[in-house]
PDB file of C-alpha atoms and ligand atoms in Angstrom:
ATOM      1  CA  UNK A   1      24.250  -8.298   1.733  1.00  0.00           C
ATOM      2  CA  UNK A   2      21.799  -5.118   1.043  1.00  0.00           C
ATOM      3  CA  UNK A   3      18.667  -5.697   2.763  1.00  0.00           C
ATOM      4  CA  UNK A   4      15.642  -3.704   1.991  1.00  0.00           C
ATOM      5  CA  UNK A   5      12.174  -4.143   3.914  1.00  0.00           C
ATOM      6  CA  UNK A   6       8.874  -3.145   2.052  1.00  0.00           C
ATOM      7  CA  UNK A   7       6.628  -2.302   4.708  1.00  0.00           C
ATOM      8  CA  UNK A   8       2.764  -1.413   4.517  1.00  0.00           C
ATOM      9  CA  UNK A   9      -0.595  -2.271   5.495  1.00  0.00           C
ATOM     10  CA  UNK A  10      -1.361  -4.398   2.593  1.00  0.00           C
ATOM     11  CA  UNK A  11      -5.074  -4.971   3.033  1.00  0.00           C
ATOM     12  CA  UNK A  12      -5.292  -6.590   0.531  1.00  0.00           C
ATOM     13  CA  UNK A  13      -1.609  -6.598  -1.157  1.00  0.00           C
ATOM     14  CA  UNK A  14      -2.521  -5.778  -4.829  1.00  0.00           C
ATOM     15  CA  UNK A  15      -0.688  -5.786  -8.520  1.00  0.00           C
ATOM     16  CA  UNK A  16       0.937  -2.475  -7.792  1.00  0.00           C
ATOM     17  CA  UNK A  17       2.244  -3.587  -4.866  1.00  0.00           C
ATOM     18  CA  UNK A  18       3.348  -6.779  -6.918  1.00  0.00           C
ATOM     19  CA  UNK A  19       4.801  -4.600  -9.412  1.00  0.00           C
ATOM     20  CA  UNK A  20       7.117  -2.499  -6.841  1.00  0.00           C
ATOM     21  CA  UNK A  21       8.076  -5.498  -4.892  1.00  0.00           C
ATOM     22  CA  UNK A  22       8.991  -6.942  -8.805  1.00  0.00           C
ATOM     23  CA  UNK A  23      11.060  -3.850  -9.168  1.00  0.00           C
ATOM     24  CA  UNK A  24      12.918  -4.366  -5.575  1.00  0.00           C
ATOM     25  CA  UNK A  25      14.247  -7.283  -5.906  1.00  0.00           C
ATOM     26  CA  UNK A  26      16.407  -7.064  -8.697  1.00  0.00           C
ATOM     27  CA  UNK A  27      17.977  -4.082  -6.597  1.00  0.00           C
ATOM     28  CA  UNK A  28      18.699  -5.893  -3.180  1.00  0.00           C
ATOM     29  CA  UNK A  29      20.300  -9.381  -2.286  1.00  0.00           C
ATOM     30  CA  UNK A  30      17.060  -9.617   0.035  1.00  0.00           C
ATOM     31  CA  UNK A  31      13.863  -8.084  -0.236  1.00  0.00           C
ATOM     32  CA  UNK A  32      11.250  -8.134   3.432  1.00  0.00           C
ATOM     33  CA  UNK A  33       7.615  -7.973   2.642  1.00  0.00           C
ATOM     34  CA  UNK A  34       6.182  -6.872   6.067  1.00  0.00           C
ATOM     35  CA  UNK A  35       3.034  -6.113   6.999  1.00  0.00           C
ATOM     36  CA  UNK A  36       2.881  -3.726   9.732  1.00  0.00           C
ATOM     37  CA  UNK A  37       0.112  -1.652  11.923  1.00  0.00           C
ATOM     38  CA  UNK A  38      -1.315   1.676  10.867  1.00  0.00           C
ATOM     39  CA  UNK A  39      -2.738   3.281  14.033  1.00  0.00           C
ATOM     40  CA  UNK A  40      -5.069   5.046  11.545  1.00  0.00           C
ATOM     41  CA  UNK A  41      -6.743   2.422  10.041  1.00  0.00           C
ATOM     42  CA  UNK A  42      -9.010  -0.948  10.836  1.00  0.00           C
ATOM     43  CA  UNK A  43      -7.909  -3.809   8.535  1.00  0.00           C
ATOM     44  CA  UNK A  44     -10.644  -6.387   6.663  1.00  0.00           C
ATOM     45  CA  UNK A  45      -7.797  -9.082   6.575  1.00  0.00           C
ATOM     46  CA  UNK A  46      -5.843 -10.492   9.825  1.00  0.00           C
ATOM     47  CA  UNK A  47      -1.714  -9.676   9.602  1.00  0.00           C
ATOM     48  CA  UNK A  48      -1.581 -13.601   9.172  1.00  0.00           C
ATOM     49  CA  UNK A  49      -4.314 -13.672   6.747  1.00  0.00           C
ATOM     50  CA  UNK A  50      -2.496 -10.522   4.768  1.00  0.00           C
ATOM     51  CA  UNK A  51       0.880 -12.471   5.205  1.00  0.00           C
ATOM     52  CA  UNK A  52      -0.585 -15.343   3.392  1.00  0.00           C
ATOM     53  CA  UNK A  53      -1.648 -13.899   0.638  1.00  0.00           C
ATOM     54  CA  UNK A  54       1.094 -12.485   0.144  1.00  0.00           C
ATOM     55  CA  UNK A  55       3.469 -15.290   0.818  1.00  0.00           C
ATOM     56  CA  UNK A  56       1.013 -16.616  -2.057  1.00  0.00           C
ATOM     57  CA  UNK A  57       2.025 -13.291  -4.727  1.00  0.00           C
ATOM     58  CA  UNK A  58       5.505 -13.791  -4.274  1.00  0.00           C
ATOM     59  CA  UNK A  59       6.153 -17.406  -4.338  1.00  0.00           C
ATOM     60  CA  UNK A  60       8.443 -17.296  -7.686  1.00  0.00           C
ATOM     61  CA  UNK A  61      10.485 -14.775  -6.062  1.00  0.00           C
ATOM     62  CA  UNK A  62      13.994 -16.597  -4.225  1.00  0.00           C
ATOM     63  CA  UNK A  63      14.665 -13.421  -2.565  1.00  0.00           C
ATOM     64  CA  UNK A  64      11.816 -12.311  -1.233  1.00  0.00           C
ATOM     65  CA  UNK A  65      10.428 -13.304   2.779  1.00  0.00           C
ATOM     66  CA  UNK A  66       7.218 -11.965   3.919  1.00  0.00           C
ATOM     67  CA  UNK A  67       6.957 -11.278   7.927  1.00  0.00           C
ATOM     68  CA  UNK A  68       5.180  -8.739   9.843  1.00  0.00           C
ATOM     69  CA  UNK A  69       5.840  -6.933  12.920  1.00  0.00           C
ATOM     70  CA  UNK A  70       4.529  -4.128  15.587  1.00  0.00           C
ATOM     71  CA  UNK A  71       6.419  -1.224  17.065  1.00  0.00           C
ATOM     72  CA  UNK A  72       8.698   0.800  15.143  1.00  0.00           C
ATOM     73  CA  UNK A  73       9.387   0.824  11.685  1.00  0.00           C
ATOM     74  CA  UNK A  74      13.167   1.898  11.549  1.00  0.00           C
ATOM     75  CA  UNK A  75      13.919  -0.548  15.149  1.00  0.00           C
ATOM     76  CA  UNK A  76      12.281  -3.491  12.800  1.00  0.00           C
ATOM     77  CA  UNK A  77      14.651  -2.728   9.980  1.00  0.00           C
ATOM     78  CA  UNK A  78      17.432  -2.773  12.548  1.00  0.00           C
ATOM     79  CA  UNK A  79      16.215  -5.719  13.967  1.00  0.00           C
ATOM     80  CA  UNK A  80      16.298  -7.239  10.279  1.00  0.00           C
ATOM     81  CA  UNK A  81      19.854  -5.641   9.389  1.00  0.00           C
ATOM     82  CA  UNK A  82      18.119  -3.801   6.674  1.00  0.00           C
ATOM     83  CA  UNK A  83      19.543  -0.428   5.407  1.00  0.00           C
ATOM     84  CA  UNK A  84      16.703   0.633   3.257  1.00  0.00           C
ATOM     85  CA  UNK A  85      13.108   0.853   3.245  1.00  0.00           C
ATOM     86  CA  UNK A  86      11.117   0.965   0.028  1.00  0.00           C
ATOM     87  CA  UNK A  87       8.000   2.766  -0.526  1.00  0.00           C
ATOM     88  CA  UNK A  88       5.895   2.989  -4.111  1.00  0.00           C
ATOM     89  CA  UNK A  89       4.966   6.531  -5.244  1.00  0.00           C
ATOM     90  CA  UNK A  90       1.834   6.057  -7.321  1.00  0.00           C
ATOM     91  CA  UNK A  91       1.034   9.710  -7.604  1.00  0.00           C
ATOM     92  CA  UNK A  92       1.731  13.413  -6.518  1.00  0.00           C
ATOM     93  CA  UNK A  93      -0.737  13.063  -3.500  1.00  0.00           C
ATOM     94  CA  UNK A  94       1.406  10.394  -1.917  1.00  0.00           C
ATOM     95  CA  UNK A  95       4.495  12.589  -1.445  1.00  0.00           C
ATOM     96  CA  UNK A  96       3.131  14.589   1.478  1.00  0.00           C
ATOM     97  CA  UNK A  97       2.704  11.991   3.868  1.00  0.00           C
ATOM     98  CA  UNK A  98       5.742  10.084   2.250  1.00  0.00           C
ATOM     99  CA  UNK A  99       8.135  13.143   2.844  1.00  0.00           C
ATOM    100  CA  UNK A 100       6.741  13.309   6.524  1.00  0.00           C
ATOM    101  CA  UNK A 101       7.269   9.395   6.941  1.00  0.00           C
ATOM    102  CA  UNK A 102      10.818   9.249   5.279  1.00  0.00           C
ATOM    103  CA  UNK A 103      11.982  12.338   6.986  1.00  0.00           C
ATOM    104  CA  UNK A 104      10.565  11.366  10.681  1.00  0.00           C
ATOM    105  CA  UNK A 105      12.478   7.469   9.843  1.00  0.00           C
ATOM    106  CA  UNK A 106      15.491   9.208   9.112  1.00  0.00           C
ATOM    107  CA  UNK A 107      15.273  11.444  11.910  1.00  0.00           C
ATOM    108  CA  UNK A 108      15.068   8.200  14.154  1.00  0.00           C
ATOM    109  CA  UNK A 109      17.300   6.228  12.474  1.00  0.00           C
ATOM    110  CA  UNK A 110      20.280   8.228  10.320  1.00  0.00           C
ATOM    111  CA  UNK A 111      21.736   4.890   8.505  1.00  0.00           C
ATOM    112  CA  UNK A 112      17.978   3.564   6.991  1.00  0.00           C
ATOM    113  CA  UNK A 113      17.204   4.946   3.453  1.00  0.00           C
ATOM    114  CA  UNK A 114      14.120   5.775   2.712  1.00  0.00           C
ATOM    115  CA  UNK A 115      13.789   4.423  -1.648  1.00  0.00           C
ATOM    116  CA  UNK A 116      10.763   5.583  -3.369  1.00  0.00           C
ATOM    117  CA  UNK A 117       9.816   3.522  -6.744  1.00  0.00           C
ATOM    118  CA  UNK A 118       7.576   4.110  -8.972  1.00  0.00           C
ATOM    119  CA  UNK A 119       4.475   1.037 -10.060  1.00  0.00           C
ATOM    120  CA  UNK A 120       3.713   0.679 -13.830  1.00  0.00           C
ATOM    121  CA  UNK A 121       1.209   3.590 -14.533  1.00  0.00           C
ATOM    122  CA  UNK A 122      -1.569   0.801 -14.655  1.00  0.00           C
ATOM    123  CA  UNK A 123      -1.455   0.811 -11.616  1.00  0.00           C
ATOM    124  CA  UNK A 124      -1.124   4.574 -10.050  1.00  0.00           C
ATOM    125  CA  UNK A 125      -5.127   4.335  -9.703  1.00  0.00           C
ATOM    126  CA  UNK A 126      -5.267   1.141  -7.207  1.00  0.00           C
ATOM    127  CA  UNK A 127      -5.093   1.227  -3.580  1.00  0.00           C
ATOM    128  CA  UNK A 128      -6.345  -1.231  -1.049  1.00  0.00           C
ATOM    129  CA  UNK A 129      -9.198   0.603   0.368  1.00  0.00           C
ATOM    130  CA  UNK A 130     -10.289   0.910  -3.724  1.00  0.00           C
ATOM    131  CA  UNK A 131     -10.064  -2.569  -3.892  1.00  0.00           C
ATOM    132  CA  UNK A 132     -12.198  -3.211  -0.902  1.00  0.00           C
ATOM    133  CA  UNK A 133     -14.490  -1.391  -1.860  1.00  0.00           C
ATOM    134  CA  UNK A 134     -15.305  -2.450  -5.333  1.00  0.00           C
ATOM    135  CA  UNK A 135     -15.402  -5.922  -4.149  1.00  0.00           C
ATOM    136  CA  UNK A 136     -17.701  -5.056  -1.310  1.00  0.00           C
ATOM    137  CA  UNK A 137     -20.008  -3.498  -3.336  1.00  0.00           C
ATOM    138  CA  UNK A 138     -19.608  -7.020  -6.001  1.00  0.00           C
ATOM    139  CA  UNK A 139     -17.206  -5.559  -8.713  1.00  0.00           C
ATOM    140  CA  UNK A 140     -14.752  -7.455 -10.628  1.00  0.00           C
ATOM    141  CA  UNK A 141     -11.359  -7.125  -9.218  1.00  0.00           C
ATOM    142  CA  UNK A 142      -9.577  -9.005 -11.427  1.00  0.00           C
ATOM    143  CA  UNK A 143      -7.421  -6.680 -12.892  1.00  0.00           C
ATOM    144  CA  UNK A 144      -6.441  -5.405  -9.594  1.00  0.00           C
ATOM    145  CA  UNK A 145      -5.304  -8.342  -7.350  1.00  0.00           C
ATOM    146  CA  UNK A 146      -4.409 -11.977  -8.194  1.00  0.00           C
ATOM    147  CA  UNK A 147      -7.182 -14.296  -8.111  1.00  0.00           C
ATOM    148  CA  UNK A 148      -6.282 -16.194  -4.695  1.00  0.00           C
ATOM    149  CA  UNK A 149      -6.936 -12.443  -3.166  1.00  0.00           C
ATOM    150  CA  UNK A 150     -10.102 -12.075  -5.072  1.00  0.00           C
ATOM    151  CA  UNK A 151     -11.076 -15.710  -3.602  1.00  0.00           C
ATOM    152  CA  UNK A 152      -9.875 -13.759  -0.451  1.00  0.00           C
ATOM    153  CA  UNK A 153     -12.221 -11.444  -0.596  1.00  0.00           C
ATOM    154  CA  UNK A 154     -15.331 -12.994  -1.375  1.00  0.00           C
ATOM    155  CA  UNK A 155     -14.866 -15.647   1.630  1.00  0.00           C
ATOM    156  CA  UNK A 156     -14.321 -12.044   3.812  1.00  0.00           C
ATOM    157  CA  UNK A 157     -17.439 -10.701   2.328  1.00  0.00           C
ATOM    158  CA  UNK A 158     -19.482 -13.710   2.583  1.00  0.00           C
TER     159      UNK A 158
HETATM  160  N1  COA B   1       0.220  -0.023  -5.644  1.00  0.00           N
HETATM  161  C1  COA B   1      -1.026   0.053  -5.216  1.00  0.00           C
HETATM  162  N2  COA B   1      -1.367   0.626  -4.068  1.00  0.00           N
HETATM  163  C2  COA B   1      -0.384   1.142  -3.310  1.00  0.00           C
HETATM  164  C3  COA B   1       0.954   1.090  -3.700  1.00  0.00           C
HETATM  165  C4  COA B   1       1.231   0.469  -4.932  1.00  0.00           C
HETATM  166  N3  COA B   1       2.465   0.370  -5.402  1.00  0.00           N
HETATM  167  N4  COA B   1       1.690   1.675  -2.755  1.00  0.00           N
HETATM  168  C5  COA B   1       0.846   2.093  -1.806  1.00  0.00           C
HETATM  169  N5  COA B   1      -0.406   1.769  -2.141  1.00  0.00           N
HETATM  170  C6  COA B   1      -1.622   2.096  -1.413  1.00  0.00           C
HETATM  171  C7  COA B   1      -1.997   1.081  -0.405  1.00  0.00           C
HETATM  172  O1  COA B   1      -2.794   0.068  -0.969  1.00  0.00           O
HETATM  173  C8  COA B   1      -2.724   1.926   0.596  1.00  0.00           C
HETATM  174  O2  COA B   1      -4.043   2.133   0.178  1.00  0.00           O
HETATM  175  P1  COA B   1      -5.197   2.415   1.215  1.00  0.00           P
HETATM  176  O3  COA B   1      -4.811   3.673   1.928  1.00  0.00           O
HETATM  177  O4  COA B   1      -6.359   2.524   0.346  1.00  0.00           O
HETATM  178  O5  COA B   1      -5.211   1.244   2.160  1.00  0.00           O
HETATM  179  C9  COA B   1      -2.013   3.271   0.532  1.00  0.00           C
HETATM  180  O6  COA B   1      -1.408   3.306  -0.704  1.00  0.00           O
HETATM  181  C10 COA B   1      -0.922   3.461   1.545  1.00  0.00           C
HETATM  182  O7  COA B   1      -0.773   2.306   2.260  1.00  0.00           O
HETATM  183  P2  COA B   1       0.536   1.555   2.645  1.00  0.00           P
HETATM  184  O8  COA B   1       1.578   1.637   1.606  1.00  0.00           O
HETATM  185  O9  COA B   1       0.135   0.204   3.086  1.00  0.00           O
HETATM  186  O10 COA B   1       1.022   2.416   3.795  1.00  0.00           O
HETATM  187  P3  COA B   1       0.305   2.658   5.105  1.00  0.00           P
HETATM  188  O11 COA B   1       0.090   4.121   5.119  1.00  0.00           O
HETATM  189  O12 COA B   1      -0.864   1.826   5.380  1.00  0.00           O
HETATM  190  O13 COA B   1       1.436   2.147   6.061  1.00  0.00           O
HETATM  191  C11 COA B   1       3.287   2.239   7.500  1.00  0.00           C
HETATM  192  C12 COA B   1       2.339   3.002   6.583  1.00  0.00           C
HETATM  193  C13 COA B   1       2.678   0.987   8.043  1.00  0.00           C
HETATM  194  C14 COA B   1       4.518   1.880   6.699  1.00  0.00           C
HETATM  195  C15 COA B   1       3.606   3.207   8.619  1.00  0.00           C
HETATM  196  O14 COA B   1       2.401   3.555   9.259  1.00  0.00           O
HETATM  197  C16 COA B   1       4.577   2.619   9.608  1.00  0.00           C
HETATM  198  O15 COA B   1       5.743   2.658   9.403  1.00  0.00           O
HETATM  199  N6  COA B   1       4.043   2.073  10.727  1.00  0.00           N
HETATM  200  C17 COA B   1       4.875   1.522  11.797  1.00  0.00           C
HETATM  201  C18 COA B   1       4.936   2.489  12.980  1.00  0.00           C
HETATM  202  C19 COA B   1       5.975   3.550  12.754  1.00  0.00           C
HETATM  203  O16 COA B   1       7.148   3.302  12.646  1.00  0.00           O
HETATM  204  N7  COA B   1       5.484   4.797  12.685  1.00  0.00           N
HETATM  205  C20 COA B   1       6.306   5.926  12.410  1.00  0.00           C
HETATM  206  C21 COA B   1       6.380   6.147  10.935  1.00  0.00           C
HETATM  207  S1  COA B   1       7.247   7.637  10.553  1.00  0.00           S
END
């Protein structure tokens, strides 16, 4: 069985992440939405509040489980018996910090692939922190997450 996790902050999980996760599962018998800690950053949503909602995207998908974890990224995919790890590529200004990332998980952990795919190019202009703050500041973020996140974040805001 080929196990991939899709790990990532996911704060809030938006249709680009939708669209990758999409993409994953008709590669891998089992797909592992996770949402995991970035030391760099102070989420809006709680991990179980950013599980839910995305428990909530990918309901229609059968192969698809959505977890999160802290620690290590590569000893959580080893944990899971994964042997990949995907990660979207929206734009050129992701690949710095993606080569660093894939390169330092491969470094730790030889057997773990690191598979970049690419979102529809709709979406290579939407990132969480975007989506934040349009909503903060009261714009309509329809096009950018499913409506149960946009509910999501108005009860945050309010
Ligand atoms: N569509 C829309 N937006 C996307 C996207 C897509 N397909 N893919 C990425 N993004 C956006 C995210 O919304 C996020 O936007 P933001 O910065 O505005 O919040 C940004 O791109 C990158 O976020 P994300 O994909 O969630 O990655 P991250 O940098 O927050 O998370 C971890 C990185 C969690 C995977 C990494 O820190 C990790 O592995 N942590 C565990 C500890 C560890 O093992 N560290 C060593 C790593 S080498």
């Amino acid at each position: 069985m080929k196990i991939a996790v899709y790990p990532g902050s996911f704060d809030p999980i938006t249709f680009g992440h939708i669209d990758i996760i999409e993409r994953a599962v008709t590669l891998f018998d089992k797909v592992i939405v996770t949402v995991s800690q970035n030391f760099e950053k102070t989420p809006w949503f709680t991990a179980a509040e950013r599980c839910e909602m995305i428990k909530d995207s990918v309901s229609g998908l059968a192969n698809c489980e959505v977890d999160h974890f802290k620690g290590l990224l590569v000893d959580y995919v080893s944990r899971m018996h994964g042997t990949a790890i995907i990660r979207g590529l929206r734009a050129l200004s992701d690949f710095e910090f993606e080569f660093k990332m894939a390169l330092m998980n491969r470094s730790l952990a030889e057997d773990i692939t690191t598979v970049f795919m690419m979102p529809h190019a709709r979406y290579t202009h939407v990132s969480s922190s975007l989506v934040r703050e349009v909503a903060g500041l009261g714009g309509d973020v329809s096009m950018l997450v499913p409506d149960h996140v946009a509910r999501m974040l108005k009860k945050k805001l309010a």
